[in-house]
PDB file of C-alpha atoms in Angstrom:
ATOM      1  CA  MET A   1      34.864  18.306  -3.538  1.00  0.00           C
ATOM      2  CA  ALA A   2      36.487  15.691  -1.291  1.00  0.00           C
ATOM      3  CA  VAL A   3      33.555  15.895   1.103  1.00  0.00           C
ATOM      4  CA  GLN A   4      31.134  15.318  -1.753  1.00  0.00           C
ATOM      5  CA  HIS A   5      33.090  12.271  -2.928  1.00  0.00           C
ATOM      6  CA  ILE A   6      33.104  10.840   0.599  1.00  0.00           C
ATOM      7  CA  SER A   7      29.343  11.460   0.954  1.00  0.00           C
ATOM      8  CA  ALA A   8      28.673   9.844  -2.434  1.00  0.00           C
ATOM      9  CA  ALA A   9      30.768   6.831  -1.476  1.00  0.00           C
ATOM     10  CA  ARG A  10      28.871   6.460   1.804  1.00  0.00           C
ATOM     11  CA  ASN A  11      25.531   6.677  -0.006  1.00  0.00           C
ATOM     12  CA  ALA A  12      26.664   4.046  -2.495  1.00  0.00           C
ATOM     13  CA  ARG A  13      27.746   1.712   0.319  1.00  0.00           C
ATOM     14  CA  THR A  14      24.420   2.256   2.084  1.00  0.00           C
ATOM     15  CA  ALA A  15      22.503   1.452  -1.100  1.00  0.00           C
ATOM     16  CA  ARG A  16      24.569  -1.702  -1.648  1.00  0.00           C
ATOM     17  CA  THR A  17      24.030  -2.760   1.965  1.00  0.00           C
ATOM     18  CA  SER A  18      20.261  -2.232   1.694  1.00  0.00           C
ATOM     19  CA  GLY A  19      20.171  -4.163  -1.564  1.00  0.00           C
ATOM     20  CA  THR A  20      22.164  -6.999  -0.006  1.00  0.00           C
ATOM     21  CA  SER A  21      19.796  -7.124   2.984  1.00  0.00           C
ATOM     22  CA  LEU A  22      16.770  -7.329   0.717  1.00  0.00           C
ATOM     23  CA  ARG A  23      18.363 -10.095  -1.356  1.00  0.00           C
ATOM     24  CA  ARG A  24      19.272 -12.045   1.777  1.00  0.00           C
ATOM     25  CA  ALA A  25      15.715 -11.656   3.103  1.00  0.00           C
ATOM     26  CA  ALA A  26      14.308 -12.862  -0.201  1.00  0.00           C
ATOM     27  CA  SER A  27      16.674 -15.836  -0.207  1.00  0.00           C
ATOM     28  CA  ALA A  28      15.737 -16.727   3.372  1.00  0.00           C
ATOM     29  CA  ALA A  29      12.044 -16.495   2.535  1.00  0.00           C
ATOM     30  CA  ALA A  30      12.508 -18.788  -0.432  1.00  0.00           C
ATOM     31  CA  SER A  31      14.478 -21.381   1.548  1.00  0.00           C
ATOM     32  CA  ALA A  32      12.418 -21.324   4.764  1.00  0.00           C
ATOM     33  CA  PRO A  33      10.421 -24.546   5.209  1.00  0.00           C
ATOM     34  CA  VAL A  34       6.646 -24.293   5.256  1.00  0.00           C
ATOM     35  CA  THR A  35       5.220 -25.860   8.404  1.00  0.00           C
ATOM     36  CA  ALA A  36       1.657 -27.079   8.851  1.00  0.00           C
ATOM     37  CA  GLY A  37       1.009 -24.347  11.413  1.00  0.00           C
ATOM     38  CA  GLY A  38       2.490 -21.667   9.182  1.00  0.00           C
ATOM     39  CA  ALA A  39       0.421 -22.837   6.232  1.00  0.00           C
ATOM     40  CA  ALA A  40      -2.777 -22.837   8.319  1.00  0.00           C
ATOM     41  CA  LEU A  41      -2.152 -19.299   9.561  1.00  0.00           C
ATOM     42  CA  ALA A  42      -1.250 -18.134   6.059  1.00  0.00           C
ATOM     43  CA  ALA A  43      -4.441 -19.623   4.660  1.00  0.00           C
ATOM     44  CA  ALA A  44      -6.487 -17.908   7.381  1.00  0.00           C
ATOM     45  CA  ARG A  45      -4.663 -14.627   6.676  1.00  0.00           C
ATOM     46  CA  ILE A  46      -5.322 -14.763   2.948  1.00  0.00           C
ATOM     47  CA  ALA A  47      -8.955 -15.781   3.455  1.00  0.00           C
ATOM     48  CA  LEU A  48      -9.585 -12.925   5.881  1.00  0.00           C
ATOM     49  CA  GLY A  49      -7.863 -10.540   3.496  1.00  0.00           C
ATOM     50  CA  ALA A  50     -10.199 -11.709   0.745  1.00  0.00           C
ATOM     51  CA  VAL A  51     -13.177 -10.923   2.999  1.00  0.00           C
ATOM     52  CA  PHE A  52     -12.050  -7.308   3.393  1.00  0.00           C
ATOM     53  CA  LEU A  53     -11.084  -6.916  -0.268  1.00  0.00           C
ATOM     54  CA  TRP A  54     -14.419  -8.358  -1.437  1.00  0.00           C
ATOM     55  CA  ALA A  55     -16.317  -5.963   0.826  1.00  0.00           C
ATOM     56  CA  PHE A  56     -14.338  -3.077  -0.666  1.00  0.00           C
ATOM     57  CA  ALA A  57     -14.852  -4.231  -4.264  1.00  0.00           C
ATOM     58  CA  ASP A  58     -18.584  -4.856  -3.819  1.00  0.00           C
ATOM     59  CA  LYS A  59     -19.177  -1.453  -2.262  1.00  0.00           C
ATOM     60  CA  ALA A  60     -16.848   0.336  -4.691  1.00  0.00           C
ATOM     61  CA  PHE A  61     -18.129  -1.225  -7.919  1.00  0.00           C
ATOM     62  CA  GLY A  62     -21.624  -2.511  -7.050  1.00  0.00           C
ATOM     63  CA  LEU A  63     -21.119  -6.191  -7.802  1.00  0.00           C
ATOM     64  CA  GLY A  64     -24.723  -7.000  -7.019  1.00  0.00           C
ATOM     65  CA  TYR A  65     -24.343  -8.733  -3.662  1.00  0.00           C
ATOM     66  CA  SER A  66     -24.642  -6.437  -0.651  1.00  0.00           C
ATOM     67  CA  THR A  67     -24.400  -3.471  -3.023  1.00  0.00           C
ATOM     68  CA  ALA A  68     -26.785  -3.303  -5.962  1.00  0.00           C
ATOM     69  CA  ASP A  69     -25.632  -2.279  -9.405  1.00  0.00           C
ATOM     70  CA  GLY A  70     -25.770   1.508  -9.715  1.00  0.00           C
ATOM     71  CA  ARG A  71     -25.466   2.017  -5.954  1.00  0.00           C
ATOM     72  CA  ALA A  72     -21.683   1.720  -5.816  1.00  0.00           C
ATOM     73  CA  TRP A  73     -19.282   4.214  -4.295  1.00  0.00           C
ATOM     74  CA  PHE A  74     -17.874   4.956  -7.737  1.00  0.00           C
ATOM     75  CA  ASP A  75     -21.431   5.655  -8.918  1.00  0.00           C
ATOM     76  CA  GLY A  76     -21.633   8.437  -6.356  1.00  0.00           C
ATOM     77  CA  ALA A  77     -23.544   6.517  -3.680  1.00  0.00           C
ATOM     78  CA  SER A  78     -22.437   6.415  -0.050  1.00  0.00           C
ATOM     79  CA  PRO A  79     -21.103   3.091   1.291  1.00  0.00           C
ATOM     80  CA  THR A  80     -21.969   4.049   4.871  1.00  0.00           C
ATOM     81  CA  LYS A  81     -25.345   5.747   4.565  1.00  0.00           C
ATOM     82  CA  GLY A  82     -27.506   2.655   4.147  1.00  0.00           C
ATOM     83  CA  PHE A  83     -25.969   0.746   7.043  1.00  0.00           C
ATOM     84  CA  LEU A  84     -25.411   3.525   9.557  1.00  0.00           C
ATOM     85  CA  SER A  85     -28.720   5.280   8.939  1.00  0.00           C
ATOM     86  CA  HIS A  86     -30.537   2.052   9.844  1.00  0.00           C
ATOM     87  CA  VAL A  87     -28.752   1.433  13.146  1.00  0.00           C
ATOM     88  CA  ALA A  88     -31.663   0.634  15.449  1.00  0.00           C
ATOM     89  CA  ALA A  89     -30.108  -0.251  18.806  1.00  0.00           C
ATOM     90  CA  GLY A  90     -27.322   0.657  21.164  1.00  0.00           C
ATOM     91  CA  PRO A  91     -26.097   3.783  22.967  1.00  0.00           C
ATOM     92  CA  LEU A  92     -24.307   5.101  19.846  1.00  0.00           C
ATOM     93  CA  ARG A  93     -27.376   4.977  17.595  1.00  0.00           C
ATOM     94  CA  GLY A  94     -27.602   8.773  17.274  1.00  0.00           C
ATOM     95  CA  THR A  95     -23.874   9.093  16.641  1.00  0.00           C
ATOM     96  CA  PHE A  96     -23.997   6.545  13.834  1.00  0.00           C
ATOM     97  CA  HIS A  97     -27.012   8.255  12.286  1.00  0.00           C
ATOM     98  CA  ALA A  98     -25.069  11.524  12.243  1.00  0.00           C
ATOM     99  CA  MET A  99     -22.080   9.817  10.611  1.00  0.00           C
ATOM    100  CA  ALA A 100     -24.142   8.115   7.911  1.00  0.00           C
ATOM    101  CA  GLY A 101     -23.286   9.360   4.441  1.00  0.00           C
ATOM    102  CA  GLN A 102     -20.570  11.766   5.589  1.00  0.00           C
ATOM    103  CA  THR A 103     -17.753  12.023   3.058  1.00  0.00           C
ATOM    104  CA  TRP A 104     -15.050  11.568   5.670  1.00  0.00           C
ATOM    105  CA  ALA A 105     -16.780   8.459   7.028  1.00  0.00           C
ATOM    106  CA  ASP A 106     -17.095   6.979   3.527  1.00  0.00           C
ATOM    107  CA  TRP A 107     -13.411   7.535   2.781  1.00  0.00           C
ATOM    108  CA  LEU A 108     -12.186   6.189   6.124  1.00  0.00           C
ATOM    109  CA  PHE A 109     -14.397   3.118   5.813  1.00  0.00           C
ATOM    110  CA  MET A 110     -13.405   2.299   2.239  1.00  0.00           C
ATOM    111  CA  LEU A 111      -9.707   2.992   2.704  1.00  0.00           C
ATOM    112  CA  GLY A 112      -9.811   0.890   5.860  1.00  0.00           C
ATOM    113  CA  LEU A 113     -11.312  -2.074   4.001  1.00  0.00           C
ATOM    114  CA  LEU A 114      -8.801  -1.740   1.173  1.00  0.00           C
ATOM    115  CA  GLY A 115      -5.742  -1.185   3.349  1.00  0.00           C
ATOM    116  CA  ILE A 116      -6.519  -4.023   5.757  1.00  0.00           C
ATOM    117  CA  GLY A 117      -7.322  -6.373   2.878  1.00  0.00           C
ATOM    118  CA  LEU A 118      -4.089  -5.593   1.018  1.00  0.00           C
ATOM    119  CA  ALA A 119      -1.989  -5.905   4.177  1.00  0.00           C
ATOM    120  CA  LEU A 120      -3.470  -9.315   4.945  1.00  0.00           C
ATOM    121  CA  ALA A 121      -3.158 -10.554   1.382  1.00  0.00           C
ATOM    122  CA  GLY A 122       0.479  -9.477   1.193  1.00  0.00           C
ATOM    123  CA  GLY A 123       1.380 -10.458   4.736  1.00  0.00           C
ATOM    124  CA  VAL A 124       2.830  -7.015   5.496  1.00  0.00           C
ATOM    125  CA  ALA A 125       2.096  -4.342   8.113  1.00  0.00           C
ATOM    126  CA  LEU A 126       0.022  -6.871  10.038  1.00  0.00           C
ATOM    127  CA  ARG A 127       0.383  -4.958  13.306  1.00  0.00           C
ATOM    128  CA  ILE A 128      -1.136  -1.862  11.722  1.00  0.00           C
ATOM    129  CA  ALA A 129      -3.824  -3.980  10.051  1.00  0.00           C
ATOM    130  CA  ALA A 130      -4.655  -5.630  13.365  1.00  0.00           C
ATOM    131  CA  ALA A 131      -4.961  -2.294  15.171  1.00  0.00           C
ATOM    132  CA  GLY A 132      -6.972  -0.584  12.448  1.00  0.00           C
ATOM    133  CA  GLY A 133      -9.092  -3.651  11.776  1.00  0.00           C
ATOM    134  CA  THR A 134      -9.930  -4.067  15.456  1.00  0.00           C
ATOM    135  CA  VAL A 135     -11.125  -0.449  15.651  1.00  0.00           C
ATOM    136  CA  LEU A 136     -13.207  -0.843  12.478  1.00  0.00           C
ATOM    137  CA  LEU A 137     -14.738  -4.127  13.638  1.00  0.00           C
ATOM    138  CA  ALA A 138     -15.446  -2.711  17.102  1.00  0.00           C
ATOM    139  CA  LEU A 139     -17.391   0.155  15.534  1.00  0.00           C
ATOM    140  CA  MET A 140     -19.344  -2.259  13.350  1.00  0.00           C
ATOM    141  CA  TRP A 141     -20.070  -4.408  16.413  1.00  0.00           C
ATOM    142  CA  ALA A 142     -21.335  -1.324  18.257  1.00  0.00           C
ATOM    143  CA  ALA A 143     -23.535  -0.425  15.273  1.00  0.00           C
ATOM    144  CA  GLU A 144     -25.210  -3.835  15.313  1.00  0.00           C
ATOM    145  CA  TRP A 145     -25.165  -3.930  19.140  1.00  0.00           C
ATOM    146  CA  PRO A 146     -25.596  -7.664  19.839  1.00  0.00           C
ATOM    147  CA  PRO A 147     -26.469  -7.108  23.561  1.00  0.00           C
ATOM    148  CA  ALA A 148     -29.864  -5.672  22.551  1.00  0.00           C
ATOM    149  CA  ARG A 149     -32.797  -8.076  22.634  1.00  0.00           C
ATOM    150  CA  HIS A 150     -35.096  -5.514  21.052  1.00  0.00           C
ATOM    151  CA  LEU A 151     -34.644  -2.695  18.560  1.00  0.00           C
ATOM    152  CA  ALA A 152     -35.758   0.898  19.095  1.00  0.00           C
ATOM    153  CA  ASP A 153     -39.200   0.130  17.626  1.00  0.00           C
ATOM    154  CA  GLY A 154     -39.723  -2.756  20.045  1.00  0.00           C
ATOM    155  CA  SER A 155     -39.222  -5.550  17.522  1.00  0.00           C
ATOM    156  CA  ALA A 156     -36.892  -8.464  18.244  1.00  0.00           C
ATOM    157  CA  SER A 157     -33.283  -7.776  17.367  1.00  0.00           C
ATOM    158  CA  GLY A 158     -32.531 -11.320  16.258  1.00  0.00           C
ATOM    159  CA  SER A 159     -29.281 -11.319  18.203  1.00  0.00           C
ATOM    160  CA  THR A 160     -28.111 -14.830  19.094  1.00  0.00           C
ATOM    161  CA  ASN A 161     -25.288 -13.878  21.471  1.00  0.00           C
ATOM    162  CA  PRO A 162     -24.980 -10.742  23.608  1.00  0.00           C
ATOM    163  CA  LEU A 163     -21.197 -10.447  23.201  1.00  0.00           C
ATOM    164  CA  LEU A 164     -19.555 -12.708  20.656  1.00  0.00           C
ATOM    165  CA  ASP A 165     -20.229 -12.466  16.936  1.00  0.00           C
ATOM    166  CA  TYR A 166     -18.149 -12.562  13.761  1.00  0.00           C
ATOM    167  CA  HIS A 167     -16.807  -9.041  14.361  1.00  0.00           C
ATOM    168  CA  VAL A 168     -15.171 -10.189  17.595  1.00  0.00           C
ATOM    169  CA  LEU A 169     -13.846 -13.375  16.013  1.00  0.00           C
ATOM    170  CA  TYR A 170     -12.364 -11.463  13.071  1.00  0.00           C
ATOM    171  CA  ALA A 171     -10.683  -9.016  15.458  1.00  0.00           C
ATOM    172  CA  LEU A 172      -9.190 -11.858  17.503  1.00  0.00           C
ATOM    173  CA  LEU A 173      -7.951 -13.507  14.315  1.00  0.00           C
ATOM    174  CA  LEU A 174      -6.339 -10.241  13.180  1.00  0.00           C
ATOM    175  CA  VAL A 175      -4.442  -9.993  16.461  1.00  0.00           C
ATOM    176  CA  ALA A 176      -3.399 -13.662  16.288  1.00  0.00           C
ATOM    177  CA  LEU A 177      -2.096 -13.225  12.737  1.00  0.00           C
ATOM    178  CA  ALA A 178      -0.084 -10.166  13.742  1.00  0.00           C
ATOM    179  CA  VAL A 179       1.532 -11.619  16.886  1.00  0.00           C
ATOM    180  CA  THR A 180       2.432 -14.921  15.194  1.00  0.00           C
ATOM    181  CA  GLY A 181       4.039 -13.272  12.179  1.00  0.00           C
ATOM    182  CA  ALA A 182       1.679 -15.015   9.789  1.00  0.00           C
ATOM    183  CA  GLY A 183       3.002 -13.060   6.819  1.00  0.00           C
ATOM    184  CA  ARG A 184       6.249 -15.059   6.707  1.00  0.00           C
ATOM    185  CA  THR A 185       4.532 -17.974   4.960  1.00  0.00           C
ATOM    186  CA  TRP A 186       3.122 -17.243   1.495  1.00  0.00           C
ATOM    187  CA  GLY A 187       3.648 -13.561   2.136  1.00  0.00           C
ATOM    188  CA  LEU A 188       6.110 -10.697   1.848  1.00  0.00           C
ATOM    189  CA  ALA A 189       6.778 -10.246   5.564  1.00  0.00           C
ATOM    190  CA  ARG A 190      10.497 -11.004   5.389  1.00  0.00           C
ATOM    191  CA  ARG A 191      11.117  -8.574   2.534  1.00  0.00           C
ATOM    192  CA  TRP A 192       8.948  -5.996   4.271  1.00  0.00           C
ATOM    193  CA  ALA A 193      10.853  -6.394   7.560  1.00  0.00           C
ATOM    194  CA  ALA A 194      14.174  -5.942   5.728  1.00  0.00           C
ATOM    195  CA  LEU A 195      13.242  -2.453   4.536  1.00  0.00           C
ATOM    196  CA  PRO A 196      15.272   0.149   6.488  1.00  0.00           C
ATOM    197  CA  VAL A 197      12.219   2.124   7.646  1.00  0.00           C
ATOM    198  CA  VAL A 198      10.481  -1.033   8.880  1.00  0.00           C
ATOM    199  CA  ARG A 199      13.673  -2.336  10.483  1.00  0.00           C
ATOM    200  CA  ASP A 200      13.970   0.916  12.434  1.00  0.00           C
ATOM    201  CA  HIS A 201      10.262   1.063  13.378  1.00  0.00           C
ATOM    202  CA  THR A 202       9.062  -2.395  14.394  1.00  0.00           C
ATOM    203  CA  TRP A 203       5.455  -1.223  14.777  1.00  0.00           C
ATOM    204  CA  LEU A 204       5.300  -1.121  10.967  1.00  0.00           C
ATOM    205  CA  ARG A 205       5.737  -4.897  10.729  1.00  0.00           C
TER     206      ARG A 205
END
């Protein structure tokens, strides 16, 4: 019985300590001054998050922009089939054709858009978002294959730059947001970092 009382007391102290840490983090976040640089990075973070969340919402619900009404994921359509089945250049063309419409590819793509968008919007797990987002954007870059001047049928690709396009710029921005801790301004980064599991595993920040 004594051992149980000691264990319960330790657990109570641990809970109080964790609660105190979270409250201190919240207080620090509220009192921290907002700098011009921090505000600019936060605005870029939120805007990029909105890009990913909009892409998810449009493909999930068919909002009538890139995804027509009735062709949404929740309508039973595939969010990857249309794009990947029309890849017309690059060394991975056959691989992307084989992936098009696969259930696992649809789920990974949609969960990636949602997870990255939520992380950016909330300013949490930016290192994970940067890593996952860079992989996703690299695959999309490879699917469009900007180095190609001509498509498989011989027509002009329309590429304006053989290397740099918005996929590369988005990936660079993701990395910049992660390494600068852009979630501390207008985000939940401080509260997130105060969580015991995140404090013990810095790669979750």
